[in-house]
Coordinates of C-alpha atoms in Angstrom, one line a residue:
Chain A
X82 CA 85.8 83.8 91.4
X83 CA 83.3 86.3 89.9
X84 CA 84.9 89.5 88.8
X85 CA 83.2 92.8 89.0
X86 CA 82.2 94.0 85.5
X87 CA 83.8 97.3 84.8
X88 CA 81.8 100.5 84.2
X89 CA 82.8 100.5 80.6
X90 CA 81.3 97.0 80.0
X91 CA 77.9 98.3 81.1
X92 CA 77.9 101.0 78.3
X93 CA 75.3 100.4 75.6
X94 CA 76.6 98.6 72.6
X95 CA 76.1 100.5 69.4
X96 CA 76.8 97.5 67.2
X97 CA 76.5 93.7 67.7
X98 CA 79.6 92.7 69.8
X99 CA 82.0 90.1 68.3
X100 CA 80.7 86.6 69.0
X101 CA 77.2 87.7 69.9
X102 CA 75.6 86.5 66.7
X103 CA 73.2 83.6 67.4
X104 CA 75.2 81.1 65.3
X105 CA 78.7 81.8 66.8
X106 CA 77.2 81.9 70.3
X107 CA 75.6 78.5 69.9
X108 CA 78.8 76.9 68.5
X109 CA 81.1 78.4 71.2
X110 CA 78.7 77.5 74.0
X111 CA 78.2 74.1 72.6
X112 CA 81.9 73.3 72.5
X113 CA 82.4 74.6 76.0
X114 CA 79.4 72.6 77.3
X115 CA 80.7 69.4 75.8
X116 CA 84.3 69.9 77.0
X117 CA 83.1 70.8 80.5
X118 CA 80.8 67.8 80.7
X119 CA 83.6 65.5 79.7
X120 CA 86.5 67.1 81.6
X121 CA 85.1 68.7 84.7
X122 CA 81.6 67.2 85.4
X123 CA 82.3 63.6 84.5
X124 CA 85.2 63.1 87.0
X125 CA 82.9 64.5 89.8
X126 CA 80.0 62.3 88.8
X127 CA 82.2 59.3 88.6
X128 CA 83.5 59.7 92.1
X129 CA 80.1 59.5 93.6
X130 CA 78.8 56.8 91.3
X131 CA 81.8 54.6 91.9
X132 CA 81.6 55.1 95.7
X133 CA 78.0 54.0 95.7
X134 CA 78.3 51.3 93.0
X135 CA 78.3 48.5 95.5
X136 CA 75.5 49.9 97.5
X137 CA 75.1 52.4 100.3
X138 CA 76.0 49.7 102.9
X139 CA 79.4 49.0 101.4
X140 CA 80.0 52.7 101.1
X141 CA 79.4 53.3 104.9
X142 CA 81.4 50.1 105.7
X143 CA 84.3 51.5 103.7
X144 CA 84.1 54.8 105.6
X145 CA 84.0 53.2 109.0
X146 CA 86.9 50.9 108.3
X147 CA 89.6 51.6 111.0
X148 CA 92.3 52.6 108.5
X149 CA 90.0 55.2 106.8
X150 CA 88.7 56.4 110.2
X151 CA 92.3 57.0 111.4
X152 CA 93.1 58.8 108.2
X153 CA 90.2 61.1 108.6
X154 CA 91.2 61.8 112.2
X155 CA 94.8 62.5 111.2
X156 CA 93.7 64.8 108.4
X157 CA 91.4 66.8 110.7
X158 CA 94.1 67.1 113.4
X159 CA 96.7 68.3 110.8
X160 CA 94.2 71.0 109.5
X161 CA 93.4 72.0 113.1
X162 CA 97.0 72.7 113.8
X163 CA 98.2 74.1 110.4
X164 CA 95.3 76.4 109.5
X165 CA 95.2 78.5 112.7
X166 CA 99.0 79.0 112.5
X167 CA 98.7 79.9 108.9
X168 CA 96.0 82.5 109.8
X169 CA 98.3 84.1 112.3
X170 CA 101.1 84.2 109.8
X171 CA 98.9 85.5 107.1
X172 CA 97.7 88.4 109.3
X173 CA 101.2 89.2 110.5
X174 CA 102.6 89.1 106.9
X175 CA 99.9 91.2 105.4
X176 CA 100.1 93.7 108.3
X177 CA 103.9 94.0 107.8
X178 CA 103.9 94.5 104.1
X179 CA 100.8 96.7 103.8
X180 CA 101.0 99.0 106.9
X181 CA 104.7 99.8 106.6
X182 CA 107.2 100.6 104.0
X183 CA 110.7 99.3 104.5
X184 CA 113.6 98.2 102.3
X185 CA 113.2 94.6 101.1
X186 CA 109.4 94.8 101.2
X187 CA 109.0 93.6 97.6
X188 CA 111.4 90.8 98.3
X189 CA 109.4 89.8 101.3
X190 CA 106.2 89.6 99.2
X191 CA 107.9 87.4 96.7
X192 CA 109.1 85.1 99.5
X193 CA 105.6 84.8 100.8
X194 CA 104.4 83.7 97.4
X195 CA 107.4 81.4 96.7
X196 CA 105.8 78.1 97.8
X197 CA 103.2 78.5 95.1
X198 CA 105.9 77.9 92.5
X199 CA 107.6 74.9 94.1
X200 CA 106.5 71.4 93.4
X201 CA 105.2 69.7 96.6
X202 CA 107.6 66.9 96.0
X203 CA 110.5 69.2 96.1
X204 CA 109.1 70.6 99.4
X205 CA 108.9 67.1 100.8
X206 CA 112.4 66.2 99.8
X207 CA 113.7 69.4 101.2
X208 CA 112.2 68.6 104.6
X209 CA 113.9 65.2 104.5
X210 CA 117.2 67.1 104.4
X211 CA 116.3 69.1 107.5
X212 CA 114.8 66.5 109.9
X213 CA 115.6 63.2 108.3
X214 CA 118.4 61.0 109.6
X215 CA 120.6 62.4 106.7
X216 CA 119.4 65.9 107.4
X217 CA 120.8 69.1 109.0
X218 CA 119.1 68.7 112.4
X219 CA 118.2 65.0 112.0
X220 CA 120.9 63.6 114.3
X221 CA 120.4 66.4 116.8
X222 CA 116.7 65.9 117.3
X223 CA 117.0 62.2 117.2
X224 CA 119.5 62.4 120.1
X225 CA 116.9 64.6 121.9
X226 CA 114.4 61.9 121.4
X227 CA 112.0 64.0 119.4
X228 CA 110.3 62.4 116.4
X229 CA 109.6 64.8 113.6
X230 CA 110.1 62.8 110.3
X231 CA 107.5 60.2 109.4
X232 CA 105.2 61.5 112.1
X233 CA 102.6 64.2 112.7
X234 CA 105.1 67.1 113.1
X235 CA 106.5 66.6 109.6
X236 CA 103.1 66.3 108.1
X237 CA 102.1 69.6 109.7
X238 CA 105.3 71.3 108.7
X239 CA 105.0 70.1 105.0
X240 CA 101.4 71.2 104.9
X241 CA 102.4 74.6 106.3
X242 CA 105.1 75.0 103.6
X243 CA 102.7 74.4 100.7
X244 CA 99.9 76.6 102.2
X245 CA 102.1 79.5 103.4
X246 CA 100.8 82.0 100.9
X247 CA 97.1 81.1 101.2
X248 CA 95.8 83.6 103.8
X249 CA 98.4 86.3 103.2
X250 CA 97.6 86.4 99.5
X251 CA 94.0 87.1 100.1
X252 CA 94.8 89.8 102.6
X253 CA 97.6 91.7 101.0
X254 CA 95.7 93.2 97.9
X255 CA 92.7 94.0 100.1
X256 CA 94.7 95.7 102.9
X257 CA 96.8 97.5 100.3
X258 CA 93.6 99.1 98.9
X259 CA 92.3 99.9 102.4
X260 CA 95.5 101.8 103.2
X261 CA 96.6 103.0 106.7
X262 CA 94.3 106.0 107.3
X263 CA 91.9 104.2 109.7
X264 CA 94.7 102.7 111.8
X265 CA 96.5 106.0 112.0
X266 CA 93.4 107.7 113.1
X267 CA 92.8 105.0 115.8
X268 CA 96.4 105.3 117.1
X269 CA 96.3 109.1 117.1
X270 CA 93.1 108.9 119.2
X271 CA 95.0 106.9 121.7
X272 CA 94.2 103.3 120.9
X273 CA 96.9 100.7 121.6
X274 CA 98.4 98.8 118.6
X275 CA 96.6 95.7 119.6
X276 CA 93.3 97.4 120.1
X277 CA 93.7 99.0 116.7
X278 CA 94.4 95.7 115.1
X279 CA 91.4 94.0 116.8
X280 CA 88.9 96.7 116.4
X281 CA 89.9 98.5 113.2
X282 CA 91.9 96.2 111.0
X283 CA 90.4 92.8 111.7
X284 CA 86.7 93.8 111.1
X285 CA 87.8 95.3 107.8
X286 CA 89.4 92.0 106.6
X287 CA 87.3 89.4 108.4
X288 CA 85.7 87.9 105.2
X289 CA 89.1 87.8 103.4
X290 CA 90.6 86.0 106.4
X291 CA 87.8 83.4 106.4
X292 CA 88.1 83.1 102.6
X293 CA 91.8 82.4 102.8
X294 CA 91.3 80.0 105.7
X295 CA 88.9 77.8 103.9
X296 CA 91.1 77.7 100.8
X297 CA 94.0 76.9 103.1
X298 CA 92.0 74.2 104.9
X299 CA 91.0 72.5 101.6
X300 CA 94.6 72.4 100.5
X301 CA 95.9 71.1 103.8
X302 CA 93.3 68.3 103.9
X303 CA 94.1 67.4 100.2
X304 CA 97.8 67.8 100.1
X305 CA 99.4 64.7 98.6
X306 CA 102.9 65.1 97.2
X307 CA 104.7 66.8 100.1
X308 CA 102.9 64.8 102.8
X309 CA 103.5 61.6 100.9
X310 CA 107.3 62.2 101.1
X311 CA 107.5 63.3 104.8
X312 CA 104.9 61.0 106.3
X313 CA 106.7 57.8 105.3
X314 CA 103.2 56.4 104.6
X315 CA 103.1 54.1 107.6
X316 CA 99.8 52.2 107.4
X317 CA 97.4 53.2 110.1
X318 CA 99.8 55.7 111.6
X319 CA 100.8 58.4 109.2
X320 CA 98.4 58.0 106.3
X321 CA 96.3 61.1 105.9
X322 CA 93.1 60.8 103.8
X323 CA 94.7 61.5 100.4
X324 CA 97.4 58.9 101.2
X325 CA 94.8 56.4 102.4
X326 CA 93.1 56.8 99.0
X327 CA 96.3 55.7 97.2
X328 CA 96.8 52.8 99.7
X329 CA 93.3 51.5 99.1
X330 CA 93.7 51.9 95.4
X331 CA 96.9 49.9 95.4
X332 CA 95.2 47.2 97.5
X333 CA 92.7 46.9 94.6
X334 CA 90.0 48.2 97.0
X335 CA 88.6 50.6 94.5
X336 CA 85.2 51.0 96.2
X337 CA 87.0 51.9 99.4
X338 CA 89.3 54.4 97.6
X339 CA 86.3 56.1 96.1
X340 CA 84.4 56.1 99.4
X341 CA 87.4 57.9 101.0
X342 CA 87.6 60.2 98.0
X343 CA 83.9 61.3 98.5
X344 CA 84.9 62.7 101.9
X345 CA 87.5 65.0 100.3
X346 CA 85.3 65.8 97.3
X347 CA 82.6 66.9 99.8
X348 CA 85.1 69.1 101.5
X349 CA 86.1 70.6 98.1
X350 CA 82.6 71.2 97.0
X351 CA 81.7 72.8 100.3
X352 CA 84.8 75.0 100.0
X353 CA 83.5 76.2 96.6
X354 CA 80.0 76.9 98.0
X355 CA 81.4 78.9 100.9
X356 CA 83.7 80.8 98.5
X357 CA 80.8 81.8 96.3
X358 CA 78.7 82.8 99.3
X359 CA 81.6 84.9 100.7
X360 CA 82.1 86.6 97.4
X361 CA 78.5 87.7 97.4
X362 CA 78.6 88.6 101.0
X363 CA 81.6 90.8 100.8
X364 CA 81.7 93.4 98.1
X365 CA 84.9 94.7 99.6
X366 CA 86.6 91.5 98.7
X367 CA 85.6 91.8 95.1
X368 CA 87.0 95.3 95.0
X369 CA 90.6 94.1 95.5
X370 CA 92.5 94.6 92.3
X371 CA 92.5 91.7 89.8
X372 CA 95.3 89.3 90.4
X373 CA 96.3 86.0 89.0
X374 CA 94.9 83.0 90.9
X375 CA 96.9 80.8 93.2
X376 CA 97.0 77.1 93.4
Chain B
X1074 CA 111.9 102.6 107.1
X1075 CA 109.4 105.5 106.9
X1076 CA 108.3 106.6 110.3
X1077 CA 104.8 105.3 110.9
X1078 CA 102.5 106.1 113.8
X1079 CA 101.2 102.5 113.6
X1080 CA 102.9 100.3 116.1
X1081 CA 103.5 96.6 115.8
X1082 CA 106.1 96.5 113.1
X1083 CA 108.6 94.5 115.2
X1084 CA 106.1 91.9 116.2
X1085 CA 104.5 91.3 112.9
X1086 CA 107.8 91.4 111.0
X1087 CA 109.2 89.0 113.5
X1088 CA 106.4 86.5 113.1
X1089 CA 106.5 86.7 109.3
X1090 CA 110.3 86.3 109.2
X1091 CA 110.3 83.4 111.7
X1092 CA 107.6 81.5 109.7
X1093 CA 109.2 82.1 106.4
X1094 CA 112.6 81.2 107.7
X1095 CA 111.7 78.1 109.6
X1096 CA 109.0 76.7 107.3
X1097 CA 110.1 77.8 103.8
X1098 CA 113.7 78.9 103.6
X1099 CA 115.3 76.4 106.0
X1100 CA 114.2 73.3 104.0
X1101 CA 115.1 74.9 100.7
X1102 CA 118.6 75.9 102.0
X1103 CA 119.0 72.3 103.3
X1104 CA 118.2 70.9 99.9
X1105 CA 120.6 73.2 98.1
X1106 CA 123.3 72.4 100.7
X1107 CA 122.8 68.7 100.2
X1108 CA 122.9 69.1 96.4
X1109 CA 126.1 71.1 96.6
X1110 CA 127.6 68.3 98.6
X1111 CA 127.0 66.0 95.6
X1112 CA 129.5 67.9 93.4
X1113 CA 129.2 69.2 89.9
X1114 CA 130.5 66.1 88.1
X1115 CA 128.3 63.7 90.0
X1116 CA 125.3 66.1 89.6
X1117 CA 125.8 66.0 85.9
X1118 CA 126.1 62.2 85.8
X1119 CA 122.8 61.9 87.7
X1120 CA 120.9 64.4 85.6
X1121 CA 122.2 63.1 82.2
X1122 CA 121.5 59.5 83.0
X1123 CA 119.0 58.0 80.4
X1124 CA 116.3 57.5 83.0
X1125 CA 116.5 61.1 84.3
X1126 CA 116.6 62.5 80.8
X1127 CA 113.6 60.4 79.7
X1128 CA 111.7 61.6 82.8
X1129 CA 112.5 65.2 81.9
X1130 CA 111.4 64.6 78.3
X1131 CA 108.1 63.0 79.3
X1132 CA 107.4 65.7 81.9
X1133 CA 108.2 68.7 79.6
X1134 CA 106.4 67.2 76.5
X1135 CA 103.2 66.4 78.4
X1136 CA 103.2 69.7 80.2
X1137 CA 103.4 71.4 76.9
X1138 CA 100.5 69.3 75.5
X1139 CA 98.5 70.0 78.6
X1140 CA 99.1 73.7 78.3
X1141 CA 98.2 73.7 74.6
X1142 CA 94.8 72.1 75.5
X1143 CA 94.3 74.5 78.4
X1144 CA 95.1 77.5 76.1
X1145 CA 92.2 76.6 73.9
X1146 CA 89.7 75.3 76.4
X1147 CA 90.7 78.0 79.0
X1148 CA 90.3 80.8 76.5
X1149 CA 86.8 79.5 75.4
X1150 CA 85.7 79.2 79.0
X1151 CA 87.0 82.7 79.9
X1152 CA 85.2 84.1 76.8
X1153 CA 81.9 82.4 77.5
X1154 CA 82.0 83.4 81.2
X1155 CA 82.9 87.0 80.4
X1156 CA 80.7 87.7 77.4
X1157 CA 77.6 85.5 77.3
X1158 CA 74.6 85.3 79.5
X1159 CA 73.1 81.8 79.7
X1160 CA 71.3 79.5 82.2
X1161 CA 73.9 77.7 84.5
X1162 CA 76.5 80.4 84.1
X1163 CA 77.1 80.7 87.9
X1164 CA 77.4 76.9 88.1
X1165 CA 80.0 76.9 85.2
X1166 CA 81.9 79.7 87.0
X1167 CA 82.0 77.6 90.2
X1168 CA 83.0 74.5 88.3
X1169 CA 86.1 76.2 87.1
X1170 CA 87.3 76.2 90.7
X1171 CA 86.9 72.5 91.1
X1172 CA 90.4 71.5 89.9
X1173 CA 92.0 73.8 92.5
X1174 CA 89.6 72.7 95.3
X1175 CA 89.7 69.0 94.6
X1176 CA 92.8 67.2 96.1
X1177 CA 95.1 66.0 93.4
X1178 CA 94.9 62.4 94.6
X1179 CA 91.1 62.5 94.2
X1180 CA 91.5 64.0 90.7
X1181 CA 94.0 61.3 89.8
X1182 CA 91.8 58.5 91.0
X1183 CA 88.7 59.8 89.2
X1184 CA 90.5 60.6 85.9
X1185 CA 92.1 57.1 85.9
X1186 CA 88.8 55.4 86.3
X1187 CA 87.2 57.7 83.7
X1188 CA 89.9 57.0 81.1
X1189 CA 90.7 53.3 81.9
X1190 CA 89.8 50.8 79.2
X1191 CA 86.5 50.1 80.9
X1192 CA 85.8 53.7 81.9
X1193 CA 83.1 56.1 80.7
X1194 CA 85.4 57.8 78.3
X1195 CA 88.2 55.2 78.1
X1196 CA 86.0 52.6 76.5
X1197 CA 85.0 54.6 73.5
X1198 CA 88.5 55.9 73.1
X1199 CA 89.9 52.4 73.3
X1200 CA 87.5 51.3 70.5
X1201 CA 89.2 54.1 68.4
X1202 CA 92.6 52.6 69.4
X1203 CA 93.5 55.5 71.7
X1204 CA 94.9 54.6 75.1
X1205 CA 94.9 57.3 77.7
X1206 CA 95.2 55.7 81.1
X1207 CA 98.7 54.2 81.7
X1208 CA 100.0 56.0 78.7
X1209 CA 101.7 59.4 78.1
X1210 CA 98.4 61.0 77.1
X1211 CA 97.0 60.3 80.5
X1212 CA 99.8 62.3 82.0
X1213 CA 98.8 65.3 79.8
X1214 CA 95.1 64.9 80.8
X1215 CA 96.0 64.9 84.5
X1216 CA 98.2 67.9 84.1
X1217 CA 95.6 69.8 82.1
X1218 CA 92.9 69.1 84.7
X1219 CA 94.9 70.3 87.7
X1220 CA 96.0 73.6 85.9
X1221 CA 93.0 74.7 83.8
X1222 CA 91.8 77.4 86.3
X1223 CA 95.1 79.3 85.7
X1224 CA 94.2 80.2 82.1
X1225 CA 90.6 81.0 82.8
X1226 CA 91.1 83.1 85.9
X1227 CA 93.9 85.1 84.3
X1228 CA 92.1 85.9 81.0
X1229 CA 88.5 86.2 82.3
X1230 CA 88.9 89.6 84.1
X1231 CA 90.7 91.0 81.1
X1232 CA 87.9 90.1 78.6
X1233 CA 85.4 91.5 81.1
X1234 CA 87.2 94.8 81.1
X1235 CA 87.4 95.1 77.3
X1236 CA 85.6 98.3 76.3
X1237 CA 83.0 98.3 73.6
X1238 CA 84.6 101.4 72.1
X1239 CA 87.6 99.7 70.5
X1240 CA 85.3 97.1 68.9
X1241 CA 82.9 99.7 67.7
X1242 CA 85.8 101.7 66.2
X1243 CA 87.0 98.6 64.4
X1244 CA 83.5 98.0 63.1
X1245 CA 83.1 101.5 61.9
X1246 CA 86.3 101.2 60.0
X1247 CA 84.8 98.3 58.2
X1248 CA 86.4 95.3 59.9
X1249 CA 84.5 92.1 60.1
X1250 CA 84.1 89.9 63.2
X1251 CA 87.2 87.8 62.5
X1252 CA 89.3 90.9 61.8
X1253 CA 88.2 92.5 65.1
X1254 CA 88.8 89.3 67.0
X1255 CA 92.3 88.9 65.6
X1256 CA 93.4 92.5 65.3
X1257 CA 91.7 94.2 68.2
X1258 CA 90.6 91.7 70.9
X1259 CA 93.3 89.1 70.8
X1260 CA 96.2 91.6 71.1
X1261 CA 94.5 93.1 74.1
X1262 CA 94.1 89.8 76.0
X1263 CA 97.4 88.3 74.7
X1264 CA 99.6 89.3 77.7
X1265 CA 97.1 87.8 80.2
X1266 CA 96.7 84.8 78.0
X1267 CA 100.4 84.2 78.0
X1268 CA 100.6 84.7 81.7
X1269 CA 97.9 82.2 82.3
X1270 CA 99.5 79.7 80.0
X1271 CA 102.9 80.0 81.7
X1272 CA 101.3 79.5 85.1
X1273 CA 99.6 76.4 83.8
X1274 CA 102.8 75.1 82.3
X1275 CA 104.8 75.7 85.5
X1276 CA 102.1 73.9 87.6
X1277 CA 102.1 71.0 85.2
X1278 CA 105.9 70.5 85.5
X1279 CA 105.6 70.0 89.2
X1280 CA 102.3 68.1 89.4
X1281 CA 102.6 64.8 91.2
X1282 CA 99.4 63.4 92.8
X1283 CA 97.1 63.4 89.9
X1284 CA 99.7 62.1 87.5
X1285 CA 101.0 59.1 89.4
X1286 CA 97.5 57.5 89.5
X1287 CA 97.0 57.7 85.7
X1288 CA 100.5 57.4 84.3
X1289 CA 101.3 53.7 84.9
X1290 CA 104.7 55.0 85.9
X1291 CA 106.9 52.8 83.7
X1292 CA 110.5 53.9 83.7
X1293 CA 111.7 55.4 80.4
X1294 CA 108.1 55.6 79.2
X1295 CA 105.6 57.2 81.6
X1296 CA 107.7 58.2 84.5
X1297 CA 107.7 61.9 85.4
X1298 CA 110.5 63.8 87.1
X1299 CA 108.6 64.3 90.4
X1300 CA 108.1 60.6 90.7
X1301 CA 111.7 59.8 89.9
X1302 CA 112.7 62.0 92.8
X1303 CA 110.3 60.1 95.0
X1304 CA 111.7 56.8 93.9
X1305 CA 115.3 57.8 94.4
X1306 CA 114.4 58.8 98.0
X1307 CA 112.7 55.5 98.6
X1308 CA 115.9 53.7 97.4
X1309 CA 117.8 55.8 100.0
X1310 CA 119.7 57.3 97.1
X1311 CA 119.8 60.7 98.7
X1312 CA 122.3 62.1 96.3
X1313 CA 120.2 61.5 93.3
X1314 CA 117.0 62.7 95.1
X1315 CA 118.8 65.9 96.0
X1316 CA 120.2 66.4 92.5
X1317 CA 116.8 65.9 90.8
X1318 CA 114.9 67.9 93.3
X1319 CA 117.4 70.8 92.9
X1320 CA 117.0 70.6 89.1
X1321 CA 113.2 70.8 89.6
X1322 CA 113.7 73.8 91.9
X1323 CA 115.9 75.5 89.3
X1324 CA 113.2 74.8 86.7
X1325 CA 110.6 76.3 89.0
X1326 CA 112.7 79.5 89.5
X1327 CA 113.2 79.8 85.8
X1328 CA 109.4 79.5 85.3
X1329 CA 108.9 82.0 88.1
X1330 CA 111.1 84.6 86.3
X1331 CA 109.4 84.0 83.0
X1332 CA 105.9 84.2 84.6
X1333 CA 106.8 87.4 86.5
X1334 CA 108.2 89.0 83.4
X1335 CA 105.1 88.1 81.4
X1336 CA 102.9 89.4 84.2
X1337 CA 104.8 92.7 84.5
X1338 CA 104.3 93.1 80.8
X1339 CA 100.6 92.2 81.3
X1340 CA 100.1 94.8 84.0
X1341 CA 102.0 97.5 82.0
X1342 CA 99.7 96.6 79.0
X1343 CA 96.6 96.9 81.1
X1344 CA 97.9 100.2 82.6
X1345 CA 98.4 101.6 79.1
X1346 CA 94.9 100.4 78.0
X1347 CA 93.3 102.4 80.8
X1348 CA 95.2 105.6 80.2

């Protein structure tokens, strides 16, 4: 996330700023470079080097192994369901809290951000007590013959829990800054609510929606804790890609685990690249007020 | 509600409330309901059992260690990104996002291999007699990795916005670099720094994926609270799972209140700075 440098920072320095001396600069940059190399770059390099350590052939064999193929398929399906629903929710939530004032508005914003603060394990356990055989609705839905727990629905639901704030949180600060003038003008000129949304609001926030969606997608594809609890980890059936990595690792198939990990690492790196591109593309996004980062 | 000419409140409010209710609030209520069934006496017995207490101690200690590391490294990263120009700055800025973008299971797998006795970093550390993987230190490393962006991204914008005027004023009053750093710059970034650290600590308390790969997960030694919850669930001990999960939820709420208080202070501080 690159932050816009404020006007004041551009003013000419009359004296040497603190830390700008050649010696201090060299020492601080050196420490950061070493720590970053050991702590952030080494893990990334290790993933690719371990995956390819037994040759490119083994790497592709690991990726085309049926278990891993199914895990990739399941992960993509989960993302294809969870991310679009999350976009609709994010747009609705942001529209509600930024275009209207009503009692309980602040509470609603806190509720939207709540999943950020909750451990994925707690989210997973909580779902067991709703749809599990011990849960609130467990017996009822079992009687109806619907399978939620330890199946795709639970995986999607748990993913939607942990990513609930992702799109909304990108949109709310931006739409807050944009205000309601343009929408009010459109409505006054006779546009319907839906037309106003589609032709006035959406074009204004399209980059932020995309930005939120790719972050949401990365998290859905990579979610481990919550999905691990609700999926039941049934081999070849409910193992998403992160769970498959753990399974392979426990089977002492380290090369296979790293091969599967490269797929998710590629998704993560691609996410960062798109994020950087979007930040350059959309100055309006950068103008949203500074806020603490999410998970 | 203020009368607005913009339509669509009912629909958007409805969708928002339905999603939050069905996806977020319903499971949390079910969890609290289940835990209240357990009863206070039983809840206390579960939470004060040696194994639970040990898990809590390990989790909190290692989260503190991770936060301490992130406080220093995060502050340096934020400083470098905000104040220096150097080749590769954009890459470094993007690298800070890696821990958030990388799935925790992948991070756990990579860190375990990196710090195992035969790993790139584990081998030299082992020669020094320091064990990281399958030891408490590994837990701290995994927690630090997954939460480092919090400190950087909270502090970085505040350092960028520091005006040159206060530093120049300090300088003209005869202060040296260290005095300006300690008396002028640090107080200005302290609220944001504290906010970043509390976010990092809160995240570390709940981290699961990255930790379980590297921890070794020995009961009473390297078992974290989140894993104990998971184990109780697998043993079909729903009472204990609910009790520990509710304790984690309570801990998360407490951290949320602390973080919000710090952030409110941070925003007030920034507001005053701009006035």
